[in-house]
Amino acid sequence: EALDDFHAPDAWYAEYGTTVSRALLAAPEVRAEVILGRDDREQIQTTGAYPFRCICSLSITAANGKRYVGTGWLASPNLVITAGHCVYMRRQGGWARAIDVFPGRVGSTIPHAAQKSRLLNVSGCAHGGRPVDDYAAIVLDRPLGGELGWFGFDGEMSASQLSRAVINVVGYPADKPGTMWGHARRLSQVREQELIYQNDTYGGNSGGPVILWDGTQGQVVGIHNYGDLSGNSATRINQTVGNKLVEWIGSAGS
């Protein structure tokens, strides 16, 4: 099992890293996925409880053998949703050679593990397309969701409903190796294809769920993938994205 990923960079840098991003890396106050002001992230201690056990640490081996990290979430017994740049890295040779998936990981403690058997992506991301297309799926070599459960998602929620929502952004940031952290805050802006928020994130959160939590149930409404000092952002699970996820679930089988 891939446990040598504690110092691997976020997959964002594999696909989008430039001289600019190298300069960003040198500046602790600026990250591709950003801590906004004071760091208000909280460590998730109950990683074995639902729904947190459905959130996955990703250890990614690119086509050229370089290692990266990311986050994903179970959407069916054997399908994990993540950011497109976690599975397809054009600058690193294309499709990831291997992805190890660790739901509910706590450091070197791996209660559950699977590997990718195949990858599903939207063509726009594979060809350097728009951020709103930067999402993908990992079909697992063995089902985990039957034991752990999986997230539901809502592509029918209106902008007015979302604008009132407190959302949780949860994942495996690279500065807290192998541990799960999250931050809850009200959405800043709801766009047709994106969600903008002031929740603190960090490299490694790429692909994590943006969760609308009512205290008992969680619905994923976005797929975290980018950040800026003006606000971090996610691909919004609108009707188009929701339909694509349903298609992938059907393609993956059970």
mmCIF file of C-alpha atoms in Angstrom:
data_model
loop_
_atom_site.group_PDB
_atom_site.id
_atom_site.type_symbol
_atom_site.label_atom_id
_atom_site.label_comp_id
_atom_site.label_asym_id
_atom_site.label_seq_id
_atom_site.Cartn_x
_atom_site.Cartn_y
_atom_site.Cartn_z
ATOM 1 C CA GLU A 1 0.000 0.000 0.000
ATOM 2 C CA ALA A 2 1.267 3.474 -0.870
ATOM 3 C CA LEU A 3 2.276 5.060 2.420
ATOM 4 C CA ASP A 4 5.273 7.030 1.149
ATOM 5 C CA ASP A 5 3.181 10.005 0.069
ATOM 6 C CA PHE A 6 3.591 12.231 3.124
ATOM 7 C CA HIS A 7 5.578 14.884 1.258
ATOM 8 C CA ALA A 8 3.994 14.515 -2.192
ATOM 9 C CA PRO A 9 2.563 17.713 -3.705
ATOM 10 C CA ASP A 10 -1.062 18.264 -4.621
ATOM 11 C CA ALA A 11 -2.047 17.005 -8.066
ATOM 12 C CA TRP A 12 -2.984 20.577 -9.043
ATOM 13 C CA TYR A 13 0.716 21.356 -9.501
ATOM 14 C CA ALA A 14 1.199 18.373 -11.784
ATOM 15 C CA GLU A 15 -1.242 19.750 -14.333
ATOM 16 C CA TYR A 16 -1.142 23.506 -13.840
ATOM 17 C CA GLY A 17 2.236 24.189 -12.230
ATOM 18 C CA THR A 18 4.220 26.979 -13.904
ATOM 19 C CA THR A 19 6.870 29.480 -12.941
ATOM 20 C CA VAL A 20 3.990 31.428 -11.437
ATOM 21 C CA SER A 21 2.871 28.541 -9.240
ATOM 22 C CA ARG A 22 6.453 27.899 -8.183
ATOM 23 C CA ALA A 23 6.527 31.489 -6.995
ATOM 24 C CA LEU A 24 3.242 30.878 -5.197
ATOM 25 C CA LEU A 25 4.706 27.852 -3.471
ATOM 26 C CA ALA A 26 7.502 30.047 -2.143
ATOM 27 C CA ALA A 27 4.963 32.402 -0.570
ATOM 28 C CA PRO A 28 3.321 30.762 2.470
ATOM 29 C CA GLU A 29 0.336 33.105 2.369
ATOM 30 C CA VAL A 30 -0.643 32.086 -1.180
ATOM 31 C CA ARG A 31 -1.581 28.557 -2.278
ATOM 32 C CA ALA A 32 -3.428 26.987 -5.189
ATOM 33 C CA GLU A 33 -6.000 25.997 -2.593
ATOM 34 C CA VAL A 34 -5.926 28.768 -0.075
ATOM 35 C CA ILE A 35 -5.967 29.422 3.667
ATOM 36 C CA LEU A 36 -7.960 32.656 3.826
ATOM 37 C CA GLY A 37 -6.828 34.756 6.770
ATOM 38 C CA ARG A 38 -6.722 32.764 9.998
ATOM 39 C CA ASP A 39 -6.570 29.000 9.549
ATOM 40 C CA ASP A 40 -9.960 27.797 10.821
ATOM 41 C CA ARG A 41 -9.722 24.203 9.657
ATOM 42 C CA GLU A 42 -10.630 21.516 12.178
ATOM 43 C CA GLN A 43 -9.335 17.973 12.180
ATOM 44 C CA ILE A 44 -11.975 15.296 11.681
ATOM 45 C CA GLN A 45 -11.536 12.863 14.551
ATOM 46 C CA THR A 46 -14.442 10.562 13.659
ATOM 47 C CA THR A 47 -13.061 9.303 10.346
ATOM 48 C CA GLY A 48 -14.598 5.875 10.961
ATOM 49 C CA ALA A 49 -18.123 7.298 11.196
ATOM 50 C CA TYR A 50 -20.481 8.071 8.322
ATOM 51 C CA PRO A 51 -20.157 10.188 6.231
ATOM 52 C CA PHE A 52 -16.459 10.890 6.872
ATOM 53 C CA ARG A 53 -15.465 7.284 6.198
ATOM 54 C CA CYS A 54 -16.657 7.870 2.612
ATOM 55 C CA ILE A 55 -13.993 10.546 2.062
ATOM 56 C CA CYS A 56 -10.824 9.142 0.532
ATOM 57 C CA SER A 57 -7.155 10.029 0.625
ATOM 58 C CA LEU A 58 -5.676 9.552 -2.863
ATOM 59 C CA SER A 59 -2.059 8.553 -3.432
ATOM 60 C CA ILE A 60 -1.450 9.188 -7.126
ATOM 61 C CA THR A 61 1.340 7.902 -9.360
ATOM 62 C CA ALA A 62 1.471 9.918 -12.575
ATOM 63 C CA ALA A 63 2.298 8.368 -15.948
ATOM 64 C CA ASN A 64 5.918 9.509 -15.555
ATOM 65 C CA GLY A 65 6.217 7.940 -12.094
ATOM 66 C CA LYS A 66 6.003 11.143 -10.036
ATOM 67 C CA ARG A 67 3.861 11.050 -6.906
ATOM 68 C CA TYR A 68 1.014 13.372 -5.956
ATOM 69 C CA VAL A 69 -1.863 13.484 -3.472
ATOM 70 C CA GLY A 70 -5.528 14.384 -3.682
ATOM 71 C CA THR A 71 -8.965 13.701 -2.203
ATOM 72 C CA GLY A 72 -12.050 11.858 -3.441
ATOM 73 C CA TRP A 73 -15.411 10.633 -2.178
ATOM 74 C CA LEU A 74 -17.461 7.495 -2.645
ATOM 75 C CA ALA A 75 -20.522 8.034 -4.841
ATOM 76 C CA SER A 76 -21.456 4.336 -5.198
ATOM 77 C CA PRO A 77 -20.065 0.995 -3.953
ATOM 78 C CA ASN A 78 -17.104 1.115 -6.349
ATOM 79 C CA LEU A 79 -16.943 4.670 -7.720
ATOM 80 C CA VAL A 80 -14.953 7.577 -6.283
ATOM 81 C CA ILE A 81 -15.445 11.138 -7.544
ATOM 82 C CA THR A 82 -12.471 13.507 -7.581
ATOM 83 C CA ALA A 83 -10.978 16.431 -9.507
ATOM 84 C CA GLY A 84 -10.109 15.843 -13.151
ATOM 85 C CA HIS A 85 -6.526 16.942 -12.579
ATOM 86 C CA CYS A 86 -6.099 14.100 -10.071
ATOM 87 C CA VAL A 87 -6.565 11.472 -12.792
ATOM 88 C CA TYR A 88 -5.351 13.141 -15.992
ATOM 89 C CA MET A 89 -2.132 15.173 -15.915
ATOM 90 C CA ARG A 90 -1.273 16.282 -19.413
ATOM 91 C CA ARG A 91 2.116 17.659 -18.391
ATOM 92 C CA GLN A 92 3.016 14.428 -16.590
ATOM 93 C CA GLY A 93 2.181 12.100 -19.481
ATOM 94 C CA GLY A 94 -1.614 11.891 -19.316
ATOM 95 C CA TRP A 95 -3.649 9.340 -17.359
ATOM 96 C CA ALA A 96 -2.378 8.441 -13.889
ATOM 97 C CA ARG A 97 -0.485 5.154 -13.853
ATOM 98 C CA ALA A 98 -1.888 4.168 -10.466
ATOM 99 C CA ILE A 99 -4.143 5.621 -7.788
ATOM 100 C CA ASP A 100 -4.380 4.116 -4.301
ATOM 101 C CA VAL A 101 -7.641 4.978 -2.544
ATOM 102 C CA PHE A 102 -7.788 5.091 1.262
ATOM 103 C CA PRO A 103 -11.235 5.925 2.765
ATOM 104 C CA GLY A 104 -11.136 7.161 6.354
ATOM 105 C CA ARG A 105 -7.338 7.232 6.438
ATOM 106 C CA VAL A 106 -5.564 8.410 9.602
ATOM 107 C CA GLY A 107 -1.866 8.893 8.863
ATOM 108 C CA SER A 108 -0.305 5.490 8.276
ATOM 109 C CA THR A 109 -3.421 3.736 9.566
ATOM 110 C CA ILE A 110 -5.327 2.409 6.564
ATOM 111 C CA PRO A 111 -8.649 0.838 7.619
ATOM 112 C CA HIS A 112 -9.777 0.326 3.992
ATOM 113 C CA ALA A 113 -7.958 0.393 0.670
ATOM 114 C CA ALA A 114 -8.561 -0.130 -3.027
ATOM 115 C CA GLN A 115 -6.874 0.764 -6.290
ATOM 116 C CA LYS A 116 -8.131 2.223 -9.527
ATOM 117 C CA SER A 117 -9.165 -0.249 -12.175
ATOM 118 C CA ARG A 118 -10.056 2.435 -14.699
ATOM 119 C CA LEU A 119 -10.587 6.181 -14.891
ATOM 120 C CA LEU A 120 -13.473 8.247 -16.258
ATOM 121 C CA ASN A 121 -13.130 11.879 -17.217
ATOM 122 C CA VAL A 122 -14.842 14.673 -19.100
ATOM 123 C CA SER A 123 -13.037 15.422 -22.342
ATOM 124 C CA GLY A 124 -12.740 19.119 -21.586
ATOM 125 C CA CYS A 125 -10.373 18.533 -18.697
ATOM 126 C CA ALA A 126 -8.231 16.024 -20.587
ATOM 127 C CA HIS A 127 -7.644 18.709 -23.232
ATOM 128 C CA GLY A 128 -6.919 21.578 -20.870
ATOM 129 C CA GLY A 129 -10.522 22.724 -20.745
ATOM 130 C CA ARG A 130 -12.515 24.869 -18.372
ATOM 131 C CA PRO A 131 -12.281 24.571 -14.575
ATOM 132 C CA VAL A 132 -15.984 23.704 -14.470
ATOM 133 C CA ASP A 133 -15.111 20.497 -16.355
ATOM 134 C CA ASP A 134 -12.371 19.565 -13.885
ATOM 135 C CA TYR A 135 -14.004 16.515 -12.319
ATOM 136 C CA ALA A 136 -13.559 12.788 -12.846
ATOM 137 C CA ALA A 137 -14.236 9.337 -11.440
ATOM 138 C CA ILE A 138 -12.143 6.401 -10.277
ATOM 139 C CA VAL A 139 -13.639 2.944 -10.767
ATOM 140 C CA LEU A 140 -12.254 0.783 -7.966
ATOM 141 C CA ASP A 141 -10.800 -2.696 -8.313
ATOM 142 C CA ARG A 142 -13.047 -3.816 -5.465
ATOM 143 C CA PRO A 143 -16.201 -2.305 -3.955
ATOM 144 C CA LEU A 144 -15.845 -0.431 -0.670
ATOM 145 C CA GLY A 145 -19.172 1.354 -0.481
ATOM 146 C CA GLY A 146 -21.122 -1.754 0.482
ATOM 147 C CA GLU A 147 -19.322 -1.668 3.808
ATOM 148 C CA LEU A 148 -18.814 2.068 4.201
ATOM 149 C CA GLY A 149 -21.787 3.610 2.420
ATOM 150 C CA TRP A 150 -21.527 6.496 -0.016
ATOM 151 C CA PHE A 151 -22.606 10.091 -0.518
ATOM 152 C CA GLY A 152 -25.697 11.256 -2.264
ATOM 153 C CA PHE A 153 -25.527 14.346 -4.463
ATOM 154 C CA ASP A 154 -28.067 16.905 -5.570
ATOM 155 C CA GLY A 155 -27.954 18.422 -9.031
ATOM 156 C CA GLU A 156 -31.426 19.923 -8.731
ATOM 157 C CA MET A 157 -30.786 22.375 -5.902
ATOM 158 C CA SER A 158 -31.554 25.939 -6.932
ATOM 159 C CA ALA A 159 -29.191 28.881 -6.579
ATOM 160 C CA SER A 160 -31.518 30.444 -4.005
ATOM 161 C CA GLN A 161 -31.427 27.277 -1.895
ATOM 162 C CA LEU A 162 -27.650 27.085 -2.097
ATOM 163 C CA SER A 163 -27.167 30.776 -1.349
ATOM 164 C CA ARG A 164 -28.558 30.202 2.146
ATOM 165 C CA ALA A 165 -26.508 27.075 2.759
ATOM 166 C CA VAL A 166 -23.687 26.399 5.189
ATOM 167 C CA ILE A 167 -21.300 24.033 3.432
ATOM 168 C CA ASN A 168 -18.480 21.844 4.668
ATOM 169 C CA VAL A 169 -15.325 21.391 2.583
ATOM 170 C CA VAL A 170 -13.505 18.275 3.799
ATOM 171 C CA GLY A 171 -10.400 16.513 2.562
ATOM 172 C CA TYR A 172 -6.798 15.468 2.996
ATOM 173 C CA PRO A 173 -4.580 18.585 2.824
ATOM 174 C CA ALA A 174 -0.911 18.046 2.023
ATOM 175 C CA ASP A 175 0.251 20.159 4.980
ATOM 176 C CA LYS A 176 -1.490 17.710 7.375
ATOM 177 C CA PRO A 177 -0.195 14.455 5.851
ATOM 178 C CA GLY A 178 -2.669 11.591 5.777
ATOM 179 C CA THR A 179 -5.198 13.283 8.087
ATOM 180 C CA MET A 180 -8.664 14.631 7.344
ATOM 181 C CA TRP A 181 -9.577 18.279 7.922
ATOM 182 C CA GLY A 182 -12.640 20.387 7.213
ATOM 183 C CA HIS A 183 -14.115 23.847 7.520
ATOM 184 C CA ALA A 184 -17.781 24.919 7.586
ATOM 185 C CA ARG A 185 -18.957 28.299 6.305
ATOM 186 C CA ARG A 186 -21.769 29.845 4.307
ATOM 187 C CA LEU A 187 -21.291 29.943 0.532
ATOM 188 C CA SER A 188 -20.010 33.277 -0.802
ATOM 189 C CA GLN A 189 -21.339 33.013 -4.341
ATOM 190 C CA VAL A 190 -23.392 30.565 -6.377
ATOM 191 C CA ARG A 191 -22.726 30.552 -10.112
ATOM 192 C CA GLU A 192 -24.341 28.385 -12.751
ATOM 193 C CA GLN A 193 -21.328 26.070 -12.919
ATOM 194 C CA GLU A 194 -19.233 26.972 -9.866
ATOM 195 C CA LEU A 195 -19.491 27.478 -6.129
ATOM 196 C CA ILE A 196 -17.295 30.123 -4.450
ATOM 197 C CA TYR A 197 -16.549 29.999 -0.729
ATOM 198 C CA GLN A 198 -14.242 31.320 1.974
ATOM 199 C CA ASN A 199 -13.661 27.889 3.535
ATOM 200 C CA ASP A 200 -9.978 27.261 4.216
ATOM 201 C CA THR A 201 -8.373 24.564 2.069
ATOM 202 C CA TYR A 202 -4.849 23.567 1.051
ATOM 203 C CA GLY A 203 -3.111 21.612 -1.685
ATOM 204 C CA GLY A 204 -4.307 18.014 -1.431
ATOM 205 C CA ASN A 205 -7.955 18.984 -0.965
ATOM 206 C CA SER A 206 -8.428 18.731 -4.748
ATOM 207 C CA GLY A 207 -11.413 16.495 -5.498
ATOM 208 C CA GLY A 208 -12.912 16.629 -2.022
ATOM 209 C CA PRO A 209 -16.658 16.969 -1.447
ATOM 210 C CA VAL A 210 -18.447 20.235 -0.791
ATOM 211 C CA ILE A 211 -21.094 18.940 1.595
ATOM 212 C CA LEU A 212 -24.460 20.424 2.477
ATOM 213 C CA TRP A 213 -25.045 18.951 5.955
ATOM 214 C CA ASP A 214 -28.338 19.206 7.819
ATOM 215 C CA GLY A 215 -27.090 17.554 11.003
ATOM 216 C CA THR A 216 -28.118 14.034 10.062
ATOM 217 C CA GLN A 217 -27.605 13.696 6.319
ATOM 218 C CA GLY A 218 -25.077 15.074 3.877
ATOM 219 C CA GLN A 219 -25.551 15.854 0.198
ATOM 220 C CA VAL A 220 -22.565 16.705 -1.992
ATOM 221 C CA VAL A 221 -23.234 19.869 -3.992
ATOM 222 C CA GLY A 222 -19.751 20.521 -5.397
ATOM 223 C CA ILE A 223 -16.327 19.035 -6.195
ATOM 224 C CA HIS A 224 -13.506 21.163 -4.787
ATOM 225 C CA ASN A 225 -10.752 21.939 -7.264
ATOM 226 C CA TYR A 226 -9.392 25.507 -7.172
ATOM 227 C CA GLY A 227 -8.494 28.385 -4.895
ATOM 228 C CA ASP A 228 -7.705 32.069 -4.833
ATOM 229 C CA LEU A 229 -7.294 34.730 -2.166
ATOM 230 C CA SER A 230 -10.719 36.017 -3.234
ATOM 231 C CA GLY A 231 -12.267 32.602 -2.527
ATOM 232 C CA ASN A 232 -11.835 28.880 -3.073
ATOM 233 C CA SER A 233 -14.088 27.156 -5.573
ATOM 234 C CA ALA A 234 -15.711 23.942 -6.727
ATOM 235 C CA THR A 235 -17.384 22.526 -9.779
ATOM 236 C CA ARG A 236 -21.057 22.893 -8.903
ATOM 237 C CA ILE A 237 -23.060 19.683 -9.188
ATOM 238 C CA ASN A 238 -25.781 21.118 -11.386
ATOM 239 C CA GLN A 239 -28.111 19.034 -13.526
ATOM 240 C CA THR A 240 -25.471 18.488 -16.225
ATOM 241 C CA VAL A 241 -22.793 17.358 -13.784
ATOM 242 C CA GLY A 242 -25.294 15.293 -11.821
ATOM 243 C CA ASN A 243 -26.347 13.468 -14.984
ATOM 244 C CA LYS A 244 -22.709 12.722 -15.795
ATOM 245 C CA LEU A 245 -22.143 11.288 -12.306
ATOM 246 C CA VAL A 246 -25.214 9.078 -12.685
ATOM 247 C CA GLU A 247 -23.869 7.895 -16.060
ATOM 248 C CA TRP A 248 -20.529 7.022 -14.466
ATOM 249 C CA ILE A 249 -22.206 5.159 -11.617
ATOM 250 C CA GLY A 250 -24.054 3.067 -14.180
ATOM 251 C CA SER A 251 -20.854 2.478 -16.159
ATOM 252 C CA ALA A 252 -19.005 1.328 -13.034
ATOM 253 C CA GLY A 253 -21.620 -1.280 -12.144
ATOM 254 C CA SER A 254 -21.893 -2.629 -8.601
#
